[in-house]
Structure formats: C-alpha cells, structure tokens
C-alpha cells in the first residue's frame, strides 16, 4: 500500500507504510515515523533524543468487513529544551485513544442512524469504545453552553427513573436548547447554573417555573428583578392531583353509602379535557352521571374547566379579574380542596398573571422531555449519569439514534 493511500483512505499523514499483513479476520498495516519528524509533545522543540519505543495498535476504519489495525512503534523522547520524557504525539489519534480520529468520525456518522450496540457490533469494538467516542464528542460540542444571550428560560425537573432520581433542566426558550442539567432537584441543583450565569453576565428577563417554594426562593435570590412566571401546565396539573384526591375521598364515602359504581372508573374522565372525551365509549354520559350524583365533584370539575380559561383572556387586566373571581368562587364553594387551592393561587397571583407579560411555559420542554424518556427507557449506558446529562445538553442538535 502506498503512503498516499494511507493518508487518503485512513487519514494518516507524515508516516511511512512499512508492510501489510492479512490474517483472515483482520488487516494490519505497520507504519513508521521518521526520526527527523519527531518533536517534543510538550513544547514542540525538535531538540529531542530517542529513548526507546512502545509498540501501539490503533483501530482504523474497516476495509469492507475486515477490521483494520495500524501498528506503530511510538517513540519515547527526551526533550533537551524542556526536559520532558514522553511518548511523541501521534498525528492521527488523540492522546490515550486506541483508535484513529477517522475511525472516531466514522463511528459518529454511524451513530446518527444506529444504536451504540449496533455500531459496536458493526465495527467489532466494545460498547464502551463507541460510548466513549460519543461522550468525547458531546463534551467537545455541548459541555459549555453559551449563556450570555439568555433572555427567557424555563426551569423544571425530570425524573430519570430508578429510586426517584432527578435531574434539573434549564431550557433557553429562544433557541430551544437545554443550557444546563443539574443533579437532583430543588435549589441545590441550580447552584452551578447561577455561578455560570453570573460569570457571563447574562441579562435574563423572565423565567418560567412551577410554584415550588424552593425554586421561587432560588430564583428571587439569584435573579433579582427577573420576572417569575408560574407555569400554567404545572398549575393545572396540581389542580388535577387535588381533584384526584377529592374523587378518591368521595369514592370512599360513596362506597359506604352503596353508590360506588357511579364514581368508579371516572378518574380519567375527570382529568381529561372535555374536548377529548371519547363519544364512542359514552365517556361524556358517564362523566355527567357521576357529576349529577355528586355535587362537590361536579363543582370541582367545572372549576377546573373554568381555571383553564385563565390563560386565554384578552389581556392582563381581564385575566386579573377572572382570577380574582375564580378565587372568590372557589373560596366560597364550601369545598375544602377548592378553598385551599384558591389560597395557593392567591399567594402566587403575581407570578400567575406574569404570563401576560411573558407568554412562557414549560411547553417547549415537553418535546425534550419526551426524547429524554425515550433515551432513558433503555437504561443502558446511563449508569453513567454524566453521559446522560451530555446527551440531554445536545438533544436539540444531535441526530444520534436515541437508543443506547
Ligand atoms: Zn519539550
């Protein structure tokens, strides 16, 4: 094989081809570096003295079905300029990597369409090698997102399965990119983010969060003057949770009164948006029957439907009037659950209505969340939490096959 083929096919330049061997299952090219080309890996000086060699073998792109190995006796040199005693740098592979850069690029290309497992099987390397290649690439591209131009963000936590493990995710609403992934949930998870934000002097204007006291405090402390918008999806979700609790309580009551069949199986009907009720399964009729027979449930249900209108008012003033009216009606409904919810909304009034200044929500995070769910479903490889975090940071831009 010619030395120029070495360059054009395998991305190896500045080395001489010595010989090729074929042993049935693989192809090996032995190459050689001229002594005159040696230089110090630390300072670049050519004033070096050879101190023996270490024979190393590198994976290169395959030829057809045959894996290719590049074998090189890597020189150790002593530098007379800086006194370093080290192996010289190989021009075609990264330090401490046993594959060529071109092999790496090839693996990344395949990774766009195939799982780690598929790529590893195809290239006849271990799963860890491909994972490592992906990880290094993610680190290069996404480990330091630029925060300076952030204006509007959303902060939310995602559950990553096993044992209530959480990650906290910050999304740039302008670009749709995840700009931070923190360990755990709550205020602590965000500490590194605030530090980075301060360093790059970002001029944030608004942040969407849920109504959790930990987030509220963290945002107020670290982003003074930035508008807090309470995410409306979370508010409706919270109401739905309370509605479920109420239904469960009423169901228990109905059981003792012998009416349980009416409420039984209505949980999903209550939580569904009415426009999504399935006619073919009589969902609307079943829901209505349950509501007729149970006044408190009916009231809470209609109050939920009402609450959803809060985010489609013509302007902030109308929304304010609507919310005050809702809080008044809920407060005087005689239903404990509604009364408590009214109180919650009343104490978070500003942040709820701030939606009319900045129309932001966790909606855009939803798509990202779904992708993350797909990724984590095949738990493989995400024992390495750093890898998972990098994948999330790159989720908007990478076209990796999402499964591991
Ligand atoms: Zn040197």
GROMACS .gro file of C-alpha atoms and ligand atoms in nm:
model
  405
    1UNK     CA    1   0.000   0.000   0.000
    2UNK     CA    2   0.126   0.345  -0.081
    3UNK     CA    3   0.189   0.612   0.178
    4UNK     CA    4  -0.058   0.841  -0.001
    5UNK     CA    5  -0.333   0.579   0.028
    6UNK     CA    6  -0.255   0.578   0.398
    7UNK     CA    7  -0.347   0.943   0.401
    8UNK     CA    8  -0.645   0.942   0.167
    9UNK     CA    9  -0.812   0.628   0.299
   10UNK     CA   10  -0.710   0.630   0.664
   11UNK     CA   11  -0.634   0.993   0.745
   12UNK     CA   12  -0.273   0.917   0.840
   13UNK     CA   13  -0.019   1.171   0.720
   14UNK     CA   14   0.352   1.201   0.787
   15UNK     CA   15   0.413   0.830   0.836
   16UNK     CA   16   0.560   0.570   0.603
   17UNK     CA   17   0.387   0.245   0.522
   18UNK     CA   18   0.615  -0.044   0.618
   19UNK     CA   19   0.413  -0.355   0.544
   20UNK     CA   20   0.064  -0.506   0.538
   21UNK     CA   21  -0.050  -0.835   0.678
   22UNK     CA   22  -0.377  -1.020   0.641
   23UNK     CA   23  -0.452  -1.290   0.889
   24UNK     CA   24  -0.801  -1.387   0.785
   25UNK     CA   25  -1.000  -1.196   1.040
   26UNK     CA   26  -0.819  -0.862   1.019
   27UNK     CA   27  -0.590  -0.637   0.819
   28UNK     CA   28  -0.283  -0.483   0.982
   29UNK     CA   29  -0.073  -0.201   0.842
   30UNK     CA   30   0.259  -0.137   1.003
   31UNK     CA   31   0.372   0.222   0.973
   32UNK     CA   32   0.681   0.415   1.068
   33UNK     CA   33   0.764   0.770   1.170
   34UNK     CA   34   1.093   0.920   1.051
   35UNK     CA   35   1.325   1.029   1.329
   36UNK     CA   36   1.361   1.368   1.162
   37UNK     CA   37   0.988   1.427   1.214
   38UNK     CA   38   0.998   1.377   1.590
   39UNK     CA   39   0.931   1.663   1.826
   40UNK     CA   40   0.856   1.716   2.193
   41UNK     CA   41   0.490   1.659   2.279
   42UNK     CA   42   0.510   1.927   2.547
   43UNK     CA   43   0.687   2.223   2.388
   44UNK     CA   44   0.721   2.125   2.024
   45UNK     CA   45   1.101   2.150   2.025
   46UNK     CA   46   1.287   1.931   1.776
   47UNK     CA   47   1.585   1.903   2.010
   48UNK     CA   48   1.486   1.557   2.124
   49UNK     CA   49   1.676   1.237   2.199
   50UNK     CA   50   1.513   0.897   2.133
   51UNK     CA   51   1.462   0.687   2.442
   52UNK     CA   52   1.314   0.367   2.306
   53UNK     CA   53   0.973   0.284   2.159
   54UNK     CA   54   0.637   0.148   2.269
   55UNK     CA   55   0.450  -0.052   2.008
   56UNK     CA   56   0.090   0.056   1.988
   57UNK     CA   57  -0.202  -0.066   1.783
   58UNK     CA   58  -0.483   0.163   1.667
   59UNK     CA   59  -0.820   0.077   1.520
   60UNK     CA   60  -0.873   0.241   1.181
   61UNK     CA   61  -1.178   0.246   0.951
   62UNK     CA   62  -1.254  -0.105   0.823
   63UNK     CA   63  -1.197  -0.230   0.472
   64UNK     CA   64  -1.523  -0.396   0.379
   65UNK     CA   65  -1.596  -0.645   0.652
   66UNK     CA   66  -1.238  -0.660   0.779
   67UNK     CA   67  -1.130  -0.458   1.081
   68UNK     CA   68  -0.811  -0.262   1.018
   69UNK     CA   69  -0.531  -0.211   1.268
   70UNK     CA   70  -0.250   0.041   1.240
   71UNK     CA   71   0.064  -0.067   1.424
   72UNK     CA   72   0.324   0.190   1.512
   73UNK     CA   73   0.633   0.183   1.731
   74UNK     CA   74   0.573   0.512   1.911
   75UNK     CA   75   0.896   0.686   2.009
   76UNK     CA   76   0.967   0.798   2.360
   77UNK     CA   77   1.178   1.111   2.356
   78UNK     CA   78   1.372   1.321   2.598
   79UNK     CA   79   1.338   1.692   2.525
   80UNK     CA   80   1.653   1.894   2.567
   81UNK     CA   81   1.455   2.216   2.572
   82UNK     CA   82   1.202   2.136   2.846
   83UNK     CA   83   1.336   1.809   2.991
   84UNK     CA   84   1.011   1.620   2.929
   85UNK     CA   85   1.041   1.245   2.883
   86UNK     CA   86   0.735   1.127   2.694
   87UNK     CA   87   0.587   0.937   2.404
   88UNK     CA   88   0.559   1.160   2.100
   89UNK     CA   89   0.211   1.260   1.992
   90UNK     CA   90   0.057   1.057   1.712
   91UNK     CA   91  -0.081   1.284   1.445
   92UNK     CA   92  -0.380   1.065   1.366
   93UNK     CA   93  -0.515   0.970   1.708
   94UNK     CA   94  -0.596   1.157   2.027
   95UNK     CA   95  -0.378   1.106   2.328
   96UNK     CA   96  -0.470   0.792   2.521
   97UNK     CA   97  -0.705   0.673   2.249
   98UNK     CA   98  -0.651   0.346   2.068
   99UNK     CA   99  -0.840   0.441   1.754
  100UNK     CA  100  -0.772   0.691   1.479
  101UNK     CA  101  -0.961   1.020   1.450
  102UNK     CA  102  -1.104   0.898   1.126
  103UNK     CA  103  -1.236   0.585   1.299
  104UNK     CA  104  -1.394   0.817   1.551
  105UNK     CA  105  -1.562   1.024   1.279
  106UNK     CA  106  -1.687   0.710   1.112
  107UNK     CA  107  -1.833   0.580   1.439
  108UNK     CA  108  -2.007   0.915   1.496
  109UNK     CA  109  -2.150   0.908   1.146
  110UNK     CA  110  -2.293   0.561   1.208
  111UNK     CA  111  -2.422   0.676   1.546
  112UNK     CA  112  -2.664   0.909   1.375
  113UNK     CA  113  -2.859   0.613   1.246
  114UNK     CA  114  -2.767   0.326   1.473
  115UNK     CA  115  -2.764   0.246   1.842
  116UNK     CA  116  -2.435   0.220   2.033
  117UNK     CA  117  -2.483  -0.153   2.035
  118UNK     CA  118  -2.529  -0.169   1.657
  119UNK     CA  119  -2.226   0.049   1.587
  120UNK     CA  120  -2.010  -0.152   1.826
  121UNK     CA  121  -2.119  -0.480   1.667
  122UNK     CA  122  -2.063  -0.346   1.316
  123UNK     CA  123  -1.715  -0.211   1.390
  124UNK     CA  124  -1.626  -0.508   1.610
  125UNK     CA  125  -1.531  -0.299   1.911
  126UNK     CA  126  -1.677  -0.293   2.259
  127UNK     CA  127  -1.986  -0.097   2.356
  128UNK     CA  128  -1.765   0.119   2.579
  129UNK     CA  129  -1.547   0.233   2.290
  130UNK     CA  130  -1.844   0.369   2.098
  131UNK     CA  131  -1.992   0.523   2.409
  132UNK     CA  132  -1.658   0.688   2.481
  133UNK     CA  133  -1.642   0.827   2.126
  134UNK     CA  134  -1.992   0.970   2.160
  135UNK     CA  135  -1.915   1.110   2.502
  136UNK     CA  136  -1.596   1.288   2.393
  137UNK     CA  137  -1.784   1.435   2.100
  138UNK     CA  138  -2.064   1.557   2.327
  139UNK     CA  139  -1.813   1.710   2.567
  140UNK     CA  140  -1.645   1.899   2.283
  141UNK     CA  141  -1.972   2.029   2.147
  142UNK     CA  142  -2.203   2.080   2.441
  143UNK     CA  143  -2.033   2.077   2.779
  144UNK     CA  144  -2.006   2.457   2.789
  145UNK     CA  145  -2.326   2.610   2.654
  146UNK     CA  146  -2.311   2.984   2.596
  147UNK     CA  147  -2.532   3.163   2.845
  148UNK     CA  148  -2.460   3.526   2.767
  149UNK     CA  149  -2.756   3.575   2.535
  150UNK     CA  150  -3.013   3.408   2.757
  151UNK     CA  151  -3.330   3.612   2.798
  152UNK     CA  152  -3.612   3.377   2.880
  153UNK     CA  153  -3.566   3.038   3.036
  154UNK     CA  154  -3.768   2.760   3.187
  155UNK     CA  155  -3.653   2.551   3.481
  156UNK     CA  156  -3.802   2.212   3.553
  157UNK     CA  157  -3.704   1.878   3.695
  158UNK     CA  158  -3.728   1.545   3.521
  159UNK     CA  159  -3.743   1.207   3.682
  160UNK     CA  160  -3.484   0.971   3.540
  161UNK     CA  161  -3.628   0.658   3.688
  162UNK     CA  162  -3.477   0.430   3.944
  163UNK     CA  163  -3.517   0.540   4.302
  164UNK     CA  164  -3.667   0.882   4.245
  165UNK     CA  165  -3.356   1.010   4.075
  166UNK     CA  166  -3.399   1.358   3.933
  167UNK     CA  167  -3.221   1.599   3.705
  168UNK     CA  168  -3.298   1.969   3.685
  169UNK     CA  169  -3.309   2.108   3.335
  170UNK     CA  170  -3.284   2.469   3.217
  171UNK     CA  171  -3.407   2.543   2.867
  172UNK     CA  172  -3.334   2.853   2.659
  173UNK     CA  173  -3.675   2.946   2.523
  174UNK     CA  174  -3.530   3.143   2.232
  175UNK     CA  175  -3.325   2.860   2.084
  176UNK     CA  176  -3.497   2.559   2.237
  177UNK     CA  177  -3.160   2.432   2.360
  178UNK     CA  178  -3.104   2.282   2.701
  179UNK     CA  179  -2.838   2.505   2.861
  180UNK     CA  180  -2.794   2.335   3.195
  181UNK     CA  181  -2.855   1.997   3.353
  182UNK     CA  182  -2.814   1.979   3.730
  183UNK     CA  183  -2.806   1.681   3.964
  184UNK     CA  184  -3.114   1.625   4.174
  185UNK     CA  185  -3.396   1.871   4.216
  186UNK     CA  186  -3.467   2.186   4.411
  187UNK     CA  187  -3.245   2.483   4.483
  188UNK     CA  188  -2.914   2.294   4.525
  189UNK     CA  189  -2.934   2.151   4.176
  190UNK     CA  190  -2.926   2.503   4.032
  191UNK     CA  191  -2.624   2.637   4.223
  192UNK     CA  192  -2.368   2.571   3.945
  193UNK     CA  193  -2.604   2.734   3.696
  194UNK     CA  194  -2.628   3.060   3.890
  195UNK     CA  195  -2.248   3.072   3.913
  196UNK     CA  196  -2.204   3.033   3.540
  197UNK     CA  197  -2.479   3.282   3.472
  198UNK     CA  198  -2.311   3.545   3.685
  199UNK     CA  199  -1.974   3.485   3.523
  200UNK     CA  200  -2.107   3.551   3.176
  201UNK     CA  201  -2.323   3.849   3.277
  202UNK     CA  202  -2.640   3.729   3.110
  203UNK     CA  203  -2.930   3.972   3.110
  204UNK     CA  204  -3.222   3.746   3.185
  205UNK     CA  205  -3.570   3.889   3.171
  206UNK     CA  206  -3.807   3.608   3.262
  207UNK     CA  207  -3.807   3.257   3.399
  208UNK     CA  208  -4.088   3.001   3.399
  209UNK     CA  209  -4.103   2.765   3.696
  210UNK     CA  210  -4.361   2.572   3.893
  211UNK     CA  211  -4.490   2.709   4.222
  212UNK     CA  212  -4.247   2.516   4.439
  213UNK     CA  213  -4.111   2.732   4.722
  214UNK     CA  214  -3.755   2.603   4.662
  215UNK     CA  215  -3.748   2.732   4.304
  216UNK     CA  216  -3.918   3.058   4.394
  217UNK     CA  217  -3.663   3.132   4.664
  218UNK     CA  218  -3.370   3.028   4.446
  219UNK     CA  219  -3.484   3.248   4.157
  220UNK     CA  220  -3.558   3.550   4.377
  221UNK     CA  221  -3.216   3.522   4.542
  222UNK     CA  222  -3.014   3.469   4.229
  223UNK     CA  223  -3.209   3.660   3.969
  224UNK     CA  224  -3.330   3.976   4.140
  225UNK     CA  225  -3.551   4.181   3.910
  226UNK     CA  226  -3.620   3.894   3.672
  227UNK     CA  227  -3.989   3.820   3.611
  228UNK     CA  228  -4.112   3.491   3.753
  229UNK     CA  229  -4.385   3.321   3.553
  230UNK     CA  230  -4.562   3.028   3.711
  231UNK     CA  231  -4.603   2.764   3.450
  232UNK     CA  232  -4.968   2.706   3.366
  233UNK     CA  233  -4.922   2.338   3.284
  234UNK     CA  234  -4.798   2.280   3.636
  235UNK     CA  235  -5.087   2.475   3.787
  236UNK     CA  236  -5.345   2.268   3.601
  237UNK     CA  237  -5.154   1.951   3.686
  238UNK     CA  238  -5.154   2.046   4.053
  239UNK     CA  239  -5.528   2.106   4.038
  240UNK     CA  240  -5.575   1.767   3.874
  241UNK     CA  241  -5.386   1.599   4.155
  242UNK     CA  242  -5.612   1.763   4.411
  243UNK     CA  243  -5.916   1.667   4.204
  244UNK     CA  244  -5.800   1.305   4.205
  245UNK     CA  245  -5.762   1.313   4.581
  246UNK     CA  246  -6.110   1.457   4.616
  247UNK     CA  247  -6.257   1.190   4.391
  248UNK     CA  248  -6.085   0.919   4.592
  249UNK     CA  249  -6.230   1.057   4.913
  250UNK     CA  250  -6.576   1.087   4.767
  251UNK     CA  251  -6.549   0.737   4.625
  252UNK     CA  252  -6.478   0.602   4.970
  253UNK     CA  253  -6.779   0.788   5.102
  254UNK     CA  254  -6.998   0.657   4.820
  255UNK     CA  255  -6.884   0.303   4.893
  256UNK     CA  256  -7.014   0.329   5.244
  257UNK     CA  257  -7.342   0.465   5.103
  258UNK     CA  258  -7.371   0.195   4.835
  259UNK     CA  259  -7.329   0.433   4.535
  260UNK     CA  260  -6.978   0.347   4.437
  261UNK     CA  261  -7.050   0.230   4.081
  262UNK     CA  262  -7.122   0.580   3.963
  263UNK     CA  263  -6.788   0.723   4.066
  264UNK     CA  264  -6.587   0.412   3.991
  265UNK     CA  265  -6.371   0.448   3.684
  266UNK     CA  266  -6.433   0.818   3.643
  267UNK     CA  267  -6.087   0.934   3.744
  268UNK     CA  268  -5.956   0.960   3.388
  269UNK     CA  269  -6.276   1.118   3.269
  270UNK     CA  270  -6.238   1.392   3.527
  271UNK     CA  271  -5.881   1.462   3.430
  272UNK     CA  272  -5.940   1.455   3.058
  273UNK     CA  273  -6.006   1.784   2.884
  274UNK     CA  274  -6.375   1.770   2.781
  275UNK     CA  275  -6.291   1.814   2.412
  276UNK     CA  276  -6.101   1.485   2.432
  277UNK     CA  277  -6.380   1.272   2.576
  278UNK     CA  278  -6.448   0.966   2.363
  279UNK     CA  279  -6.805   0.961   2.232
  280UNK     CA  280  -6.793   0.601   2.118
  281UNK     CA  281  -6.730   0.494   2.475
  282UNK     CA  282  -7.003   0.709   2.625
  283UNK     CA  283  -6.743   0.899   2.823
  284UNK     CA  284  -6.938   1.222   2.830
  285UNK     CA  285  -7.256   1.050   2.957
  286UNK     CA  286  -7.067   0.857   3.223
  287UNK     CA  287  -6.896   1.170   3.341
  288UNK     CA  288  -7.222   1.364   3.354
  289UNK     CA  289  -7.393   1.091   3.552
  290UNK     CA  290  -7.114   1.087   3.808
  291UNK     CA  291  -7.123   1.464   3.833
  292UNK     CA  292  -7.502   1.475   3.874
  293UNK     CA  293  -7.485   1.238   4.163
  294UNK     CA  294  -7.202   1.411   4.331
  295UNK     CA  295  -7.226   1.781   4.381
  296UNK     CA  296  -6.878   1.853   4.526
  297UNK     CA  297  -6.711   1.654   4.250
  298UNK     CA  298  -6.914   1.840   3.990
  299UNK     CA  299  -6.824   2.176   4.136
  300UNK     CA  300  -6.454   2.094   4.149
  301UNK     CA  301  -6.465   1.959   3.797
  302UNK     CA  302  -6.631   2.266   3.650
  303UNK     CA  303  -6.396   2.490   3.843
  304UNK     CA  304  -6.108   2.314   3.673
  305UNK     CA  305  -6.260   2.372   3.332
  306UNK     CA  306  -6.301   2.732   3.431
  307UNK     CA  307  -5.948   2.767   3.556
  308UNK     CA  308  -5.808   2.665   3.221
  309UNK     CA  309  -5.972   2.974   3.070
  310UNK     CA  310  -5.743   3.189   3.283
  311UNK     CA  311  -5.470   3.161   3.022
  312UNK     CA  312  -5.684   3.263   2.728
  313UNK     CA  313  -5.808   3.601   2.848
  314UNK     CA  314  -5.773   3.902   2.616
  315UNK     CA  315  -5.534   4.091   2.844
  316UNK     CA  316  -5.373   4.102   3.186
  317UNK     CA  317  -5.647   4.315   3.346
  318UNK     CA  318  -5.919   4.074   3.228
  319UNK     CA  319  -5.710   3.782   3.349
  320UNK     CA  320  -5.671   3.951   3.686
  321UNK     CA  321  -6.048   3.999   3.717
  322UNK     CA  322  -6.108   3.642   3.606
  323UNK     CA  323  -5.862   3.502   3.858
  324UNK     CA  324  -5.999   3.708   4.147
  325UNK     CA  325  -6.349   3.590   4.059
  326UNK     CA  326  -6.230   3.227   4.041
  327UNK     CA  327  -6.057   3.257   4.377
  328UNK     CA  328  -6.373   3.408   4.527
  329UNK     CA  329  -6.599   3.134   4.391
  330UNK     CA  330  -6.360   2.857   4.496
  331UNK     CA  331  -6.320   3.013   4.837
  332UNK     CA  332  -6.695   3.026   4.894
  333UNK     CA  333  -6.771   2.684   4.741
  334UNK     CA  334  -6.775   2.511   5.076
  335UNK     CA  335  -6.537   2.252   4.936
  336UNK     CA  336  -6.218   2.230   5.131
  337UNK     CA  337  -6.000   2.129   4.842
  338UNK     CA  338  -6.114   2.428   4.636
  339UNK     CA  339  -6.073   2.662   4.928
  340UNK     CA  340  -5.713   2.553   4.977
  341UNK     CA  341  -5.637   2.578   4.608
  342UNK     CA  342  -5.783   2.929   4.598
  343UNK     CA  343  -5.546   3.024   4.875
  344UNK     CA  344  -5.248   2.885   4.686
  345UNK     CA  345  -5.342   3.083   4.377
  346UNK     CA  346  -5.399   3.398   4.580
  347UNK     CA  347  -5.050   3.386   4.725
  348UNK     CA  348  -4.899   3.335   4.380
  349UNK     CA  349  -5.108   3.591   4.196
  350UNK     CA  350  -4.823   3.799   4.051
  351UNK     CA  351  -4.636   3.505   3.907
  352UNK     CA  352  -4.952   3.355   3.759
  353UNK     CA  353  -5.051   3.678   3.589
  354UNK     CA  354  -4.693   3.745   3.476
  355UNK     CA  355  -4.785   3.509   3.195
  356UNK     CA  356  -4.948   3.809   3.032
  357UNK     CA  357  -4.613   3.993   3.031
  358UNK     CA  358  -4.407   3.696   2.917
  359UNK     CA  359  -4.604   3.421   2.749
  360UNK     CA  360  -4.371   3.145   2.853
  361UNK     CA  361  -4.431   2.800   2.992
  362UNK     CA  362  -4.271   2.460   3.019
  363UNK     CA  363  -4.447   2.363   2.695
  364UNK     CA  364  -4.127   2.374   2.485
  365UNK     CA  365  -3.957   2.148   2.738
  366UNK     CA  366  -4.221   1.884   2.679
  367UNK     CA  367  -4.072   1.771   2.347
  368UNK     CA  368  -3.729   1.749   2.503
  369UNK     CA  369  -3.877   1.558   2.795
  370UNK     CA  370  -4.028   1.301   2.563
  371UNK     CA  371  -3.695   1.247   2.392
  372UNK     CA  372  -3.530   1.203   2.730
  373UNK     CA  373  -3.792   0.945   2.823
  374UNK     CA  374  -3.715   0.752   2.506
  375UNK     CA  375  -3.344   0.766   2.590
  376UNK     CA  376  -3.374   0.650   2.945
  377UNK     CA  377  -3.624   0.374   2.870
  378UNK     CA  378  -3.336   0.161   2.756
  379UNK     CA  379  -3.143   0.225   3.076
  380UNK     CA  380  -2.823   0.102   2.909
  381UNK     CA  381  -2.526   0.326   2.947
  382UNK     CA  382  -2.700   0.576   3.160
  383UNK     CA  383  -2.548   0.424   3.462
  384UNK     CA  384  -2.306   0.695   3.352
  385UNK     CA  385  -2.509   0.995   3.459
  386UNK     CA  386  -2.259   1.240   3.304
  387UNK     CA  387  -2.321   1.078   2.966
  388UNK     CA  388  -2.696   1.115   3.009
  389UNK     CA  389  -2.654   1.481   3.105
  390UNK     CA  390  -2.437   1.548   2.800
  391UNK     CA  391  -2.691   1.377   2.578
  392UNK     CA  392  -2.962   1.599   2.720
  393UNK     CA  393  -2.747   1.910   2.659
  394UNK     CA  394  -2.703   1.804   2.299
  395UNK     CA  395  -3.054   1.679   2.244
  396UNK     CA  396  -3.161   1.971   2.023
  397UNK     CA  397  -2.866   1.932   1.788
  398UNK     CA  398  -2.760   1.571   1.781
  399UNK     CA  399  -2.910   1.329   1.545
  400UNK     CA  400  -2.796   1.023   1.734
  401UNK     CA  401  -3.021   0.727   1.734
  402UNK     CA  402  -3.177   0.785   2.071
  403UNK     CA  403  -3.149   0.436   2.200
  404UNK     CA  404  -2.830   0.307   2.351
  405LIG    ZN1  405   0.995   1.999   2.525
   0.00000   0.00000   0.00000
